[in-house]
Amino acid sequence: MQPPPLGRYQEIADTLARHGLGFLAGELGITRFLPSRRRAAAGTPPAPPADAPTQLRLVLEDLGPTFIKLGQLLSTRTDLLPPAYITELSKLQDAGPAVPAERIRETVHQELGSDPEELFASFDWTPMASASIGQVHAATLGDGTPVVVKVRRPEVVRQVQDDLEIINTLAGRAARVSSLARSYNITGIVKEFSDTLRAELDYLREARNAERFAENFATRRGVVIPRVFWETTTSRVLTLERMTGIKVSDRQALDAAGIDPGALAEAGGKIVLTMIFEDRFFHADLHPGNLFVHPDGTLAFIDFGMVGELSEELADQLADVFIGTGTRDSEALANALIELSVTQGSVDRRALRASVASFLSQHFDKPLGDIHFTRMVTDLLRILRESHLQLPHEISLVVRTLVVIEGVGVQLDPAFDLNAVLTPYARRLIRRRLSFEALSKRIGRASIDAGALMLELPTRLRRLIESVDDNGIEVHLRATELVPLFARAERIGNRVVAGIITAALINSIGQLMGRDDRLRTWQRAITGAVLTAFTSLSGYLLWTSRRRRD
């Protein structure tokens, strides 16, 4: 693969300078590409202009599809950017000039072996939409089924690959010269963006996403997912069933169709929350243009290029955030946020706990119906930014999706309360987190970690001793100082042993009950016996630790 042309670096630097953001060229290490008259101005970074968010949006628009996509991704990172930037970047429109009909014909023929006129009963050469990655045309199959055909733009892959290489290079430079860029893991963010955009270039992945949603909602009412027609689908051409209906944002048409906006808002909220918390696979681009309402109130979803998926671990960590919030425990919530976040630096835990305590008192010392979800999330994200805590990409998509759904719901019905709809899902997530099965898994993992630590301990001690022998170290201890040290070590050892024994008991009993149906009828009694044994063991260890302290 050939390197990106140097002229593209010059174009980026010149565009930044033209919009009053030339100092960013210095941060990115590309001032040498600026004309001499602008290079001097970029050498000493001034304060950002008052309209910096607007100018940044204009820069991204001028630089084309890849940078527009980058801005759209950054508009979802409310944990990284202040609200003014999020608002401005959310205005970025994924549009592009129409691709000539002959280029569309050429691509379809290369991918499917025939011209559109031969593959479809009708094919409308006037595009329904023309975006940065592909163009959408209305068509009809031989049996009369209306479809949409998405065709990827010619040469777009080369352009995106060149720009992604440049963006990765610039991110690496920024991380080397800026501690702030390092603390926010800018190279990790760019890698996530690169992976997301490369996936969006492959229409086969979007087709598989659509089929997965269709499978998840196959037995559920109120949702329609377009069918994929695989005979005319490749990585560059995607054929989907055409969805029609009322746009969810068209309140007048909804009223004329006799659709209750309040019921529609609640039903839509439940559908999205089911995707997130039950299926853990959700549509991550739910702006009103991607939602249609059928006359019977059924919701039809389109455009499955951007999706999110929660791992079991992330779902558990999210449950811990809900637990800390629900119990109004500032320390538990602060710890849960740290565990959930990915950060490259140290965290001031005391300051974070104080901020979290203020957040809880401000938002949760009131009835549930008075809690404004978006305002609450905005304040929590501000705390994360101030603490330099960065959310995983999937969690940022969850947050953005919930905020968008609340906005759509309130637009439909000003009385829509996302918190009321969200609460049952959060409770089910917490119950799964605190279930006997989940608890046994956590104890089992803890015992494995403890065992691994015990196995690694001799090697680590040997390395420490060798380091001491090589470099020398002086330690001054009095005998009285050793007593609490040994006592603490004994307590830690007791806890490790208790965890291993308990995990072994739970694992053994779980295997026995799974293999022998007769034991399942005694499940409650056996569980009680295990808990009794665990309580007794814990009591013994507590008694011995107190004796040691005495």
Coordinates of C-alpha atoms in Angstrom, one line a residue:
M1 CA 0.0 0.0 0.0
Q2 CA 1.4 3.4 -1.0
P3 CA 1.6 6.1 1.7
P4 CA -0.9 8.9 1.7
P5 CA 0.1 11.9 -0.5
L6 CA 1.8 14.7 1.4
G7 CA -0.6 17.1 -0.2
R8 CA -3.3 15.8 2.1
Y9 CA -1.3 16.8 5.1
Q10 CA -0.9 20.3 3.6
E11 CA -4.6 20.4 3.0
I12 CA -5.4 19.5 6.6
A13 CA -2.9 22.1 8.0
D14 CA -4.2 24.8 5.7
T15 CA -7.9 24.1 6.5
L16 CA -7.1 24.4 10.3
A17 CA -5.4 27.7 9.8
R18 CA -8.1 29.1 7.5
H19 CA -10.7 28.5 10.3
G20 CA -8.6 30.0 13.0
L21 CA -7.4 26.7 14.5
G22 CA -3.9 26.9 13.1
F23 CA -2.5 26.3 16.6
L24 CA -3.8 22.7 16.3
A25 CA -1.5 22.2 13.4
G26 CA 1.3 22.7 15.9
E27 CA -0.2 20.2 18.4
L28 CA -0.4 17.7 15.6
G29 CA 3.1 18.3 14.3
I30 CA 2.2 19.5 10.8
T31 CA 3.1 23.2 10.9
R32 CA 5.8 22.6 8.3
F33 CA 3.1 22.1 5.7
L34 CA 1.7 25.6 6.3
P35 CA 2.8 28.6 4.2
S36 CA 5.5 30.7 6.0
R37 CA 3.1 33.5 6.7
R38 CA 0.8 31.2 8.6
R39 CA 3.5 29.0 10.1
A40 CA 4.6 31.8 12.5
A41 CA 1.1 32.3 13.7
A42 CA 0.7 28.6 14.4
G43 CA 3.9 28.4 16.4
T44 CA 2.5 30.2 19.4
P45 CA -0.9 28.7 20.3
P46 CA -3.4 31.5 21.1
A47 CA -6.5 30.9 23.0
P48 CA -9.1 29.0 21.0
P49 CA -11.6 31.3 19.2
A50 CA -15.0 31.9 20.9
D51 CA -16.7 30.0 18.1
A52 CA -14.1 27.1 18.2
P53 CA -16.9 24.4 18.2
T54 CA -18.4 25.8 15.0
Q55 CA -15.0 26.2 13.3
L56 CA -14.1 22.7 14.2
R57 CA -17.3 21.4 12.5
L58 CA -16.5 23.5 9.4
V59 CA -13.0 22.1 9.3
L60 CA -14.3 18.5 9.4
E61 CA -16.9 19.3 6.7
D62 CA -14.2 20.8 4.4
L63 CA -11.9 17.8 4.8
G64 CA -14.5 15.3 3.5
P65 CA -16.2 12.0 4.3
T66 CA -13.6 10.4 6.7
F67 CA -13.3 13.5 8.8
I68 CA -17.1 14.0 8.8
K69 CA -17.4 10.4 10.1
L70 CA -14.8 11.2 12.8
G71 CA -16.8 14.2 13.9
Q72 CA -20.0 12.2 14.1
L73 CA -18.2 9.6 16.3
L74 CA -16.9 12.4 18.5
S75 CA -20.4 13.8 18.8
T76 CA -21.2 10.5 20.7
R77 CA -18.3 11.0 23.1
T78 CA -20.1 13.1 25.7
D79 CA -17.5 11.8 28.2
L80 CA -14.7 13.5 26.3
L81 CA -16.0 16.8 24.9
P82 CA -18.0 19.7 26.5
P83 CA -21.7 20.1 25.5
A84 CA -20.9 23.0 23.1
Y85 CA -18.8 20.7 20.9
I86 CA -21.2 17.8 21.1
T87 CA -24.1 20.1 20.0
E88 CA -22.1 21.5 17.1
L89 CA -20.6 18.1 15.9
S90 CA -24.1 16.6 16.0
K91 CA -25.0 18.9 13.1
L92 CA -22.6 17.2 10.8
Q93 CA -24.6 15.7 7.9
D94 CA -23.4 12.5 6.2
A95 CA -24.0 13.6 2.6
G96 CA -22.1 13.7 -0.6
P97 CA -22.6 14.6 -4.3
A98 CA -24.6 12.1 -6.3
V99 CA -22.6 9.4 -8.1
P100 CA -23.3 9.3 -11.8
A101 CA -25.6 6.6 -13.0
E102 CA -22.9 4.9 -15.2
R103 CA -20.6 4.5 -12.1
I104 CA -23.5 2.9 -10.2
R105 CA -24.2 0.6 -13.1
E106 CA -20.6 -0.4 -13.3
T107 CA -20.3 -1.2 -9.6
V108 CA -23.5 -3.3 -9.7
H109 CA -22.4 -5.2 -12.8
Q110 CA -18.9 -5.9 -11.2
E111 CA -20.5 -7.2 -8.0
L112 CA -23.6 -9.1 -9.3
G113 CA -22.7 -10.0 -12.8
S114 CA -25.5 -8.1 -14.5
D115 CA -26.8 -4.6 -15.0
P116 CA -29.5 -3.3 -12.6
E117 CA -32.2 -3.5 -15.3
E118 CA -31.6 -7.2 -15.6
L119 CA -31.6 -7.9 -11.8
F120 CA -34.6 -5.8 -10.8
A121 CA -38.0 -5.3 -12.3
S122 CA -37.5 -1.5 -11.8
F123 CA -34.5 0.6 -10.7
D124 CA -34.9 4.3 -10.0
W125 CA -31.7 6.1 -11.1
T126 CA -32.5 9.2 -9.1
P127 CA -30.9 8.4 -5.7
M128 CA -33.1 8.5 -2.5
A129 CA -30.0 9.5 -0.6
S130 CA -26.4 10.1 -1.3
A131 CA -24.0 9.7 1.7
S132 CA -20.3 9.8 2.1
I133 CA -19.9 6.0 1.9
G134 CA -22.8 4.9 -0.4
Q135 CA -25.8 5.9 -2.4
V136 CA -29.3 4.5 -2.0
H137 CA -31.7 3.8 -4.9
A138 CA -35.3 2.6 -4.9
A139 CA -35.9 -0.6 -6.8
T140 CA -38.5 -3.5 -7.2
L141 CA -37.9 -7.2 -7.3
G142 CA -39.4 -9.5 -9.9
D143 CA -42.2 -10.5 -7.5
G144 CA -43.1 -6.9 -6.9
T145 CA -41.4 -6.5 -3.5
P146 CA -40.2 -2.9 -3.0
V147 CA -36.5 -2.7 -2.0
V148 CA -33.7 -0.3 -1.5
V149 CA -30.3 -0.9 -3.0
K150 CA -27.3 0.7 -1.4
V151 CA -24.2 0.9 -3.6
R152 CA -20.8 1.8 -2.2
R153 CA -19.1 4.8 -3.8
P154 CA -16.3 3.9 -6.2
E155 CA -12.8 4.7 -4.9
V156 CA -14.1 5.5 -1.4
V157 CA -12.1 2.7 0.2
R158 CA -8.8 4.1 -1.0
Q159 CA -9.8 7.6 0.2
V160 CA -10.8 6.3 3.6
Q161 CA -7.7 4.2 4.0
D162 CA -5.4 7.1 3.2
D163 CA -7.2 9.4 5.6
L164 CA -7.3 6.8 8.4
E165 CA -3.5 6.4 8.1
I166 CA -3.1 10.1 8.4
I167 CA -5.4 10.4 11.4
N168 CA -3.6 7.5 13.1
T169 CA -0.3 9.2 12.5
L170 CA -1.5 12.6 13.8
A171 CA -3.0 10.9 16.9
G172 CA 0.4 9.2 17.6
R173 CA 2.1 12.6 17.4
A174 CA -0.4 14.3 19.7
A175 CA 0.0 11.5 22.2
R176 CA 3.7 12.0 22.3
V177 CA 3.6 15.8 22.8
S178 CA 0.4 16.2 24.9
S179 CA -0.2 14.7 28.3
L180 CA -3.9 15.5 27.9
A181 CA -4.1 13.5 24.7
R182 CA -2.3 10.6 26.4
S183 CA -4.7 10.7 29.4
Y184 CA -7.7 10.5 27.1
N185 CA -6.1 7.6 25.2
I186 CA -6.4 9.4 21.8
T187 CA -4.7 6.6 20.0
G188 CA -7.3 4.1 21.4
I189 CA -10.1 6.4 20.3
V190 CA -8.7 6.6 16.8
K191 CA -8.3 2.9 16.6
E192 CA -12.0 2.4 17.6
F193 CA -13.0 4.9 15.0
S194 CA -10.9 3.2 12.3
D195 CA -12.4 -0.2 13.1
T196 CA -15.9 1.2 13.1
L197 CA -15.5 3.0 9.8
R198 CA -13.8 0.0 8.1
A199 CA -16.8 -2.1 9.2
E200 CA -19.2 0.4 7.8
L201 CA -17.5 0.0 4.4
D202 CA -18.5 -3.6 4.4
Y203 CA -22.2 -4.0 3.5
L204 CA -22.1 -7.7 4.4
R205 CA -21.7 -6.7 8.0
E206 CA -24.7 -4.4 7.9
A207 CA -26.7 -7.2 6.4
R208 CA -25.7 -9.5 9.2
N209 CA -26.6 -6.9 11.7
A210 CA -30.1 -6.6 10.2
E211 CA -30.6 -10.3 10.3
R212 CA -29.5 -10.5 13.9
F213 CA -32.0 -7.8 14.9
A214 CA -34.7 -9.7 13.0
E215 CA -33.9 -12.9 14.9
N216 CA -33.9 -11.1 18.3
F217 CA -37.4 -9.6 17.6
A218 CA -38.8 -12.6 15.7
T219 CA -41.2 -13.4 18.6
R220 CA -41.8 -9.9 19.8
R221 CA -44.6 -7.6 18.6
G222 CA -44.4 -4.0 17.7
V223 CA -41.1 -4.1 15.7
V224 CA -40.4 -4.6 12.0
I225 CA -36.8 -5.2 10.7
P226 CA -36.3 -5.1 6.9
R227 CA -35.5 -8.4 5.2
V228 CA -32.1 -8.9 3.5
F229 CA -32.1 -10.2 0.0
W230 CA -28.8 -12.1 -0.2
E231 CA -29.0 -12.9 -3.9
T232 CA -28.3 -9.2 -4.6
T233 CA -26.1 -8.4 -1.7
T234 CA -22.2 -8.2 -1.5
S235 CA -19.7 -6.2 0.4
R236 CA -20.3 -3.3 -2.1
V237 CA -24.1 -3.7 -2.8
L238 CA -26.8 -4.2 -0.2
T239 CA -30.4 -4.9 -1.0
L240 CA -33.0 -4.6 1.8
E241 CA -36.8 -4.6 2.0
R242 CA -38.0 -1.0 1.6
M243 CA -39.6 0.4 4.8
T244 CA -42.4 2.9 4.5
G245 CA -44.5 4.7 7.1
I246 CA -44.8 7.9 9.0
K247 CA -41.6 9.5 10.2
V248 CA -41.5 9.4 14.0
S249 CA -40.8 13.2 14.0
D250 CA -44.0 14.0 12.0
R251 CA -46.4 14.7 14.9
Q252 CA -49.1 16.0 12.6
A253 CA -49.2 12.8 10.5
L254 CA -49.2 10.7 13.6
D255 CA -52.2 12.6 15.0
A256 CA -54.0 12.2 11.7
A257 CA -53.4 8.4 11.7
G258 CA -54.9 8.2 15.2
I259 CA -51.6 7.1 16.8
D260 CA -51.2 7.9 20.5
P261 CA -47.8 9.7 20.8
G262 CA -47.5 8.9 24.5
A263 CA -48.0 5.2 24.0
L264 CA -45.7 5.3 21.0
A265 CA -42.9 7.0 23.0
E266 CA -43.2 4.4 25.8
A267 CA -43.3 1.4 23.4
G268 CA -40.3 2.8 21.5
G269 CA -38.4 3.3 24.7
K270 CA -39.1 -0.3 25.8
I271 CA -37.9 -1.7 22.4
V272 CA -34.6 0.2 22.6
L273 CA -34.1 -0.7 26.3
T274 CA -34.8 -4.4 25.4
M275 CA -32.1 -4.2 22.8
I276 CA -29.6 -2.7 25.2
F277 CA -30.3 -4.6 28.5
E278 CA -31.9 -7.9 27.4
D279 CA -30.2 -8.6 24.0
R280 CA -27.1 -6.5 24.7
F281 CA -27.1 -5.8 20.9
F282 CA -28.6 -2.4 19.9
H283 CA -29.1 0.1 17.1
A284 CA -26.6 2.9 17.8
D285 CA -27.9 5.5 15.3
L286 CA -31.5 6.0 16.3
H287 CA -32.1 9.5 15.0
P288 CA -35.7 10.2 13.8
G289 CA -34.7 9.5 10.1
N290 CA -34.1 5.9 10.9
L291 CA -37.5 5.2 12.5
F292 CA -40.8 4.8 10.7
V293 CA -44.2 4.2 12.2
H294 CA -46.8 1.9 10.6
P295 CA -50.5 2.8 10.8
D296 CA -51.0 0.2 13.6
G297 CA -48.2 1.8 15.7
T298 CA -45.5 -0.7 14.8
L299 CA -42.0 0.7 14.6
A300 CA -39.8 0.0 11.6
F301 CA -36.0 0.4 12.0
I302 CA -33.6 1.0 9.1
D303 CA -29.8 1.6 8.6
F304 CA -27.9 -0.9 10.7
G305 CA -24.4 0.3 9.9
M306 CA -23.7 1.5 13.4
V307 CA -24.5 -0.9 16.2
G308 CA -23.4 -1.5 19.8
E309 CA -22.8 -4.7 21.7
L310 CA -22.4 -5.0 25.5
S311 CA -20.2 -7.8 26.8
E312 CA -21.2 -9.6 30.0
E313 CA -18.4 -7.8 31.8
L314 CA -19.5 -4.4 30.7
A315 CA -23.2 -5.2 31.6
D316 CA -22.0 -6.2 35.1
Q317 CA -20.0 -3.0 35.5
L318 CA -23.0 -1.0 34.4
A319 CA -25.1 -2.8 37.0
D320 CA -22.6 -1.8 39.6
V321 CA -23.2 1.9 38.5
F322 CA -26.9 1.3 38.9
I323 CA -26.3 -0.2 42.4
G324 CA -24.2 2.7 43.6
T325 CA -26.8 5.1 42.3
G326 CA -29.8 3.2 43.7
T327 CA -28.2 2.9 47.2
R328 CA -27.0 6.6 47.1
D329 CA -23.5 5.2 48.0
S330 CA -21.0 7.8 46.8
E331 CA -18.0 5.5 47.4
A332 CA -19.6 2.5 45.7
L333 CA -20.6 4.7 42.7
A334 CA -17.1 6.3 42.5
N335 CA -15.5 2.8 42.5
A336 CA -18.0 1.6 39.9
L337 CA -17.2 4.5 37.6
I338 CA -13.5 3.9 37.9
E339 CA -13.9 0.2 37.1
L340 CA -16.2 1.0 34.2
S341 CA -13.8 3.6 32.7
V342 CA -10.6 3.2 30.8
T343 CA -8.0 5.7 32.0
Q344 CA -4.3 6.2 31.3
G345 CA -3.4 8.1 34.5
S346 CA -4.0 8.2 38.2
V347 CA -7.4 9.2 39.6
D348 CA -8.0 11.5 42.5
R349 CA -10.4 9.2 44.3
R350 CA -11.2 11.7 47.1
A351 CA -12.2 14.4 44.7
L352 CA -14.2 12.0 42.6
R353 CA -16.1 10.7 45.7
A354 CA -16.9 14.3 46.7
S355 CA -18.2 15.1 43.2
V356 CA -20.2 11.9 43.1
A357 CA -21.7 12.7 46.6
S358 CA -22.8 16.1 45.3
F359 CA -24.2 14.6 42.2
L360 CA -26.3 12.1 44.1
S361 CA -27.7 14.7 46.5
Q362 CA -28.5 17.0 43.6
H363 CA -30.3 14.5 41.4
F364 CA -31.7 11.7 43.7
D365 CA -33.0 13.5 46.7
K366 CA -36.3 14.0 44.8
P367 CA -39.2 11.9 43.5
L368 CA -38.3 9.7 40.5
G369 CA -40.7 11.6 38.2
D370 CA -38.7 14.8 38.9
I371 CA -35.3 13.4 37.8
H372 CA -34.4 14.7 34.3
F373 CA -32.4 11.9 32.7
T374 CA -30.4 14.0 30.1
R375 CA -29.5 16.7 32.7
M376 CA -28.4 13.9 35.1
V377 CA -26.2 12.2 32.5
T378 CA -24.7 15.6 31.5
D379 CA -23.6 16.2 35.0
L380 CA -22.2 12.7 35.5
L381 CA -20.2 13.0 32.2
R382 CA -18.8 16.4 33.3
I383 CA -17.5 14.6 36.5
L384 CA -15.9 12.0 34.3
R385 CA -14.2 14.6 32.1
E386 CA -12.9 16.5 35.1
S387 CA -11.5 13.3 36.6
H388 CA -10.0 12.3 33.2
L389 CA -12.1 9.1 33.1
Q390 CA -13.0 7.8 29.7
L391 CA -15.9 5.5 29.0
P392 CA -15.5 2.4 26.8
H393 CA -16.8 3.0 23.3
E394 CA -19.8 0.6 23.8
I395 CA -20.9 2.4 27.0
S396 CA -20.6 5.8 25.3
L397 CA -22.9 4.4 22.6
V398 CA -25.4 3.3 25.3
V399 CA -25.4 6.8 26.8
R400 CA -25.9 8.5 23.5
T401 CA -28.7 6.1 22.5
L402 CA -30.5 6.7 25.8
V403 CA -30.2 10.5 25.4
V404 CA -31.5 10.3 21.8
I405 CA -34.4 8.1 22.8
E406 CA -35.4 10.5 25.6
G407 CA -35.2 13.4 23.1
V408 CA -37.4 11.6 20.6
G409 CA -39.8 10.5 23.4
V410 CA -40.2 14.0 24.8
Q411 CA -40.7 15.3 21.2
L412 CA -43.6 12.8 20.9
D413 CA -45.0 13.4 24.4
P414 CA -43.7 16.2 26.7
A415 CA -44.7 14.0 29.7
F416 CA -42.5 11.1 28.6
D417 CA -40.3 9.9 31.5
L418 CA -37.4 7.8 30.5
N419 CA -36.5 7.0 34.1
A420 CA -39.8 5.3 34.7
V421 CA -39.3 3.1 31.6
L422 CA -35.6 2.5 32.4
T423 CA -36.1 1.5 36.1
P424 CA -37.5 -2.1 35.6
Y425 CA -34.6 -2.9 33.2
A426 CA -32.0 -1.5 35.6
R427 CA -33.5 -3.6 38.4
R428 CA -33.4 -6.8 36.3
L429 CA -29.8 -6.1 35.4
I430 CA -29.0 -5.6 39.1
R431 CA -30.8 -8.9 40.0
R432 CA -28.7 -10.8 37.5
R433 CA -25.6 -9.2 38.9
L434 CA -26.5 -10.3 42.4
S435 CA -27.9 -13.7 41.5
F436 CA -26.5 -16.9 43.0
E437 CA -25.1 -17.9 39.6
A438 CA -23.4 -14.6 39.1
L439 CA -22.0 -14.6 42.6
S440 CA -20.6 -18.1 42.2
K441 CA -18.9 -17.0 39.0
R442 CA -17.3 -14.0 40.6
I443 CA -16.1 -16.0 43.6
G444 CA -14.7 -18.6 41.2
R445 CA -12.9 -16.0 39.2
A446 CA -11.5 -14.5 42.4
S447 CA -10.3 -17.9 43.5
I448 CA -8.5 -18.4 40.2
D449 CA -6.9 -15.0 40.4
A450 CA -5.8 -15.8 44.0
G451 CA -4.4 -19.1 42.9
A452 CA -2.5 -17.5 40.0
L453 CA -1.1 -14.9 42.4
M454 CA 0.1 -17.6 44.8
L455 CA 1.8 -19.5 41.9
E456 CA 3.5 -16.3 40.7
L457 CA 4.5 -15.1 44.1
P458 CA 7.8 -17.1 44.4
T459 CA 8.9 -15.9 41.0
R460 CA 8.1 -12.3 41.8
L461 CA 9.9 -12.6 45.2
R462 CA 12.9 -14.0 43.5
R463 CA 13.0 -11.1 41.1
L464 CA 12.6 -8.6 43.9
I465 CA 15.5 -10.3 45.8
E466 CA 17.7 -10.3 42.7
S467 CA 16.9 -6.6 42.2
V468 CA 17.8 -5.9 45.9
D469 CA 21.0 -7.8 45.5
D470 CA 22.0 -5.9 42.4
N471 CA 21.0 -2.4 43.5
G472 CA 20.9 -2.6 47.2
I473 CA 18.2 -1.3 49.5
E474 CA 18.0 -0.4 53.2
V475 CA 14.9 -1.0 55.3
H476 CA 14.7 0.0 58.9
L477 CA 12.0 -1.8 60.9
R478 CA 11.4 -2.2 64.6
A479 CA 10.1 -5.5 66.0
T480 CA 6.9 -3.9 67.1
E481 CA 6.3 -2.8 63.6
L482 CA 6.3 -6.4 62.3
V483 CA 3.4 -7.5 64.5
P484 CA 0.6 -5.6 62.7
L485 CA 2.3 -6.5 59.3
F486 CA 2.2 -10.2 60.1
A487 CA -1.3 -9.9 61.5
R488 CA -2.5 -8.3 58.3
A489 CA -0.8 -10.9 56.2
E490 CA -2.5 -13.6 58.2
R491 CA -5.9 -12.0 57.7
I492 CA -5.3 -11.7 53.9
G493 CA -4.3 -15.3 53.8
N494 CA -7.4 -16.3 55.7
R495 CA -9.6 -14.5 53.3
V496 CA -7.9 -16.1 50.3
V497 CA -8.4 -19.5 51.8
A498 CA -12.0 -18.7 52.6
G499 CA -12.6 -17.6 49.0
I500 CA -11.0 -20.7 47.5
I501 CA -12.9 -23.0 49.8
T502 CA -16.2 -21.3 49.2
A503 CA -15.7 -21.2 45.5
A504 CA -14.9 -24.9 45.5
L505 CA -18.0 -25.7 47.5
I506 CA -20.3 -23.7 45.2
N507 CA -18.7 -25.1 42.1
S508 CA -18.9 -28.7 43.3
I509 CA -22.5 -28.4 44.4
G510 CA -23.4 -26.7 41.1
Q511 CA -21.9 -29.6 39.2
L512 CA -23.6 -32.2 41.3
M513 CA -27.1 -30.5 40.9
G514 CA -26.5 -30.1 37.2
R515 CA -25.7 -33.8 36.8
D516 CA -28.2 -35.4 39.2
D517 CA -31.9 -34.5 38.8
R518 CA -32.7 -35.9 42.3
L519 CA -30.5 -33.3 44.0
R520 CA -32.4 -30.4 42.3
T521 CA -35.4 -31.0 44.6
W522 CA -33.0 -30.3 47.5
Q523 CA -31.6 -27.2 45.9
R524 CA -32.9 -24.8 48.6
A525 CA -31.7 -26.9 51.4
I526 CA -28.3 -27.5 49.9
T527 CA -27.9 -23.7 49.2
G528 CA -28.8 -23.0 52.8
A529 CA -26.2 -25.4 54.0
V530 CA -23.6 -23.8 51.8
L531 CA -24.4 -20.3 53.1
T532 CA -24.4 -21.6 56.7
A533 CA -21.0 -23.1 56.2
F534 CA -19.7 -19.9 54.6
T535 CA -21.1 -17.8 57.4
S536 CA -19.6 -20.1 60.0
L537 CA -16.2 -20.0 58.2
S538 CA -16.4 -16.2 58.0
G539 CA -17.3 -16.0 61.7
Y540 CA -14.4 -18.1 62.6
L541 CA -12.0 -16.0 60.6
L542 CA -13.4 -12.8 62.1
W543 CA -13.0 -14.3 65.6
T544 CA -9.4 -15.3 64.9
S545 CA -8.5 -11.9 63.4
R546 CA -9.9 -10.2 66.5
R547 CA -7.9 -12.4 68.8
R548 CA -4.8 -11.5 66.8
R549 CA -5.6 -7.8 67.2
D550 CA -6.1 -8.3 70.9

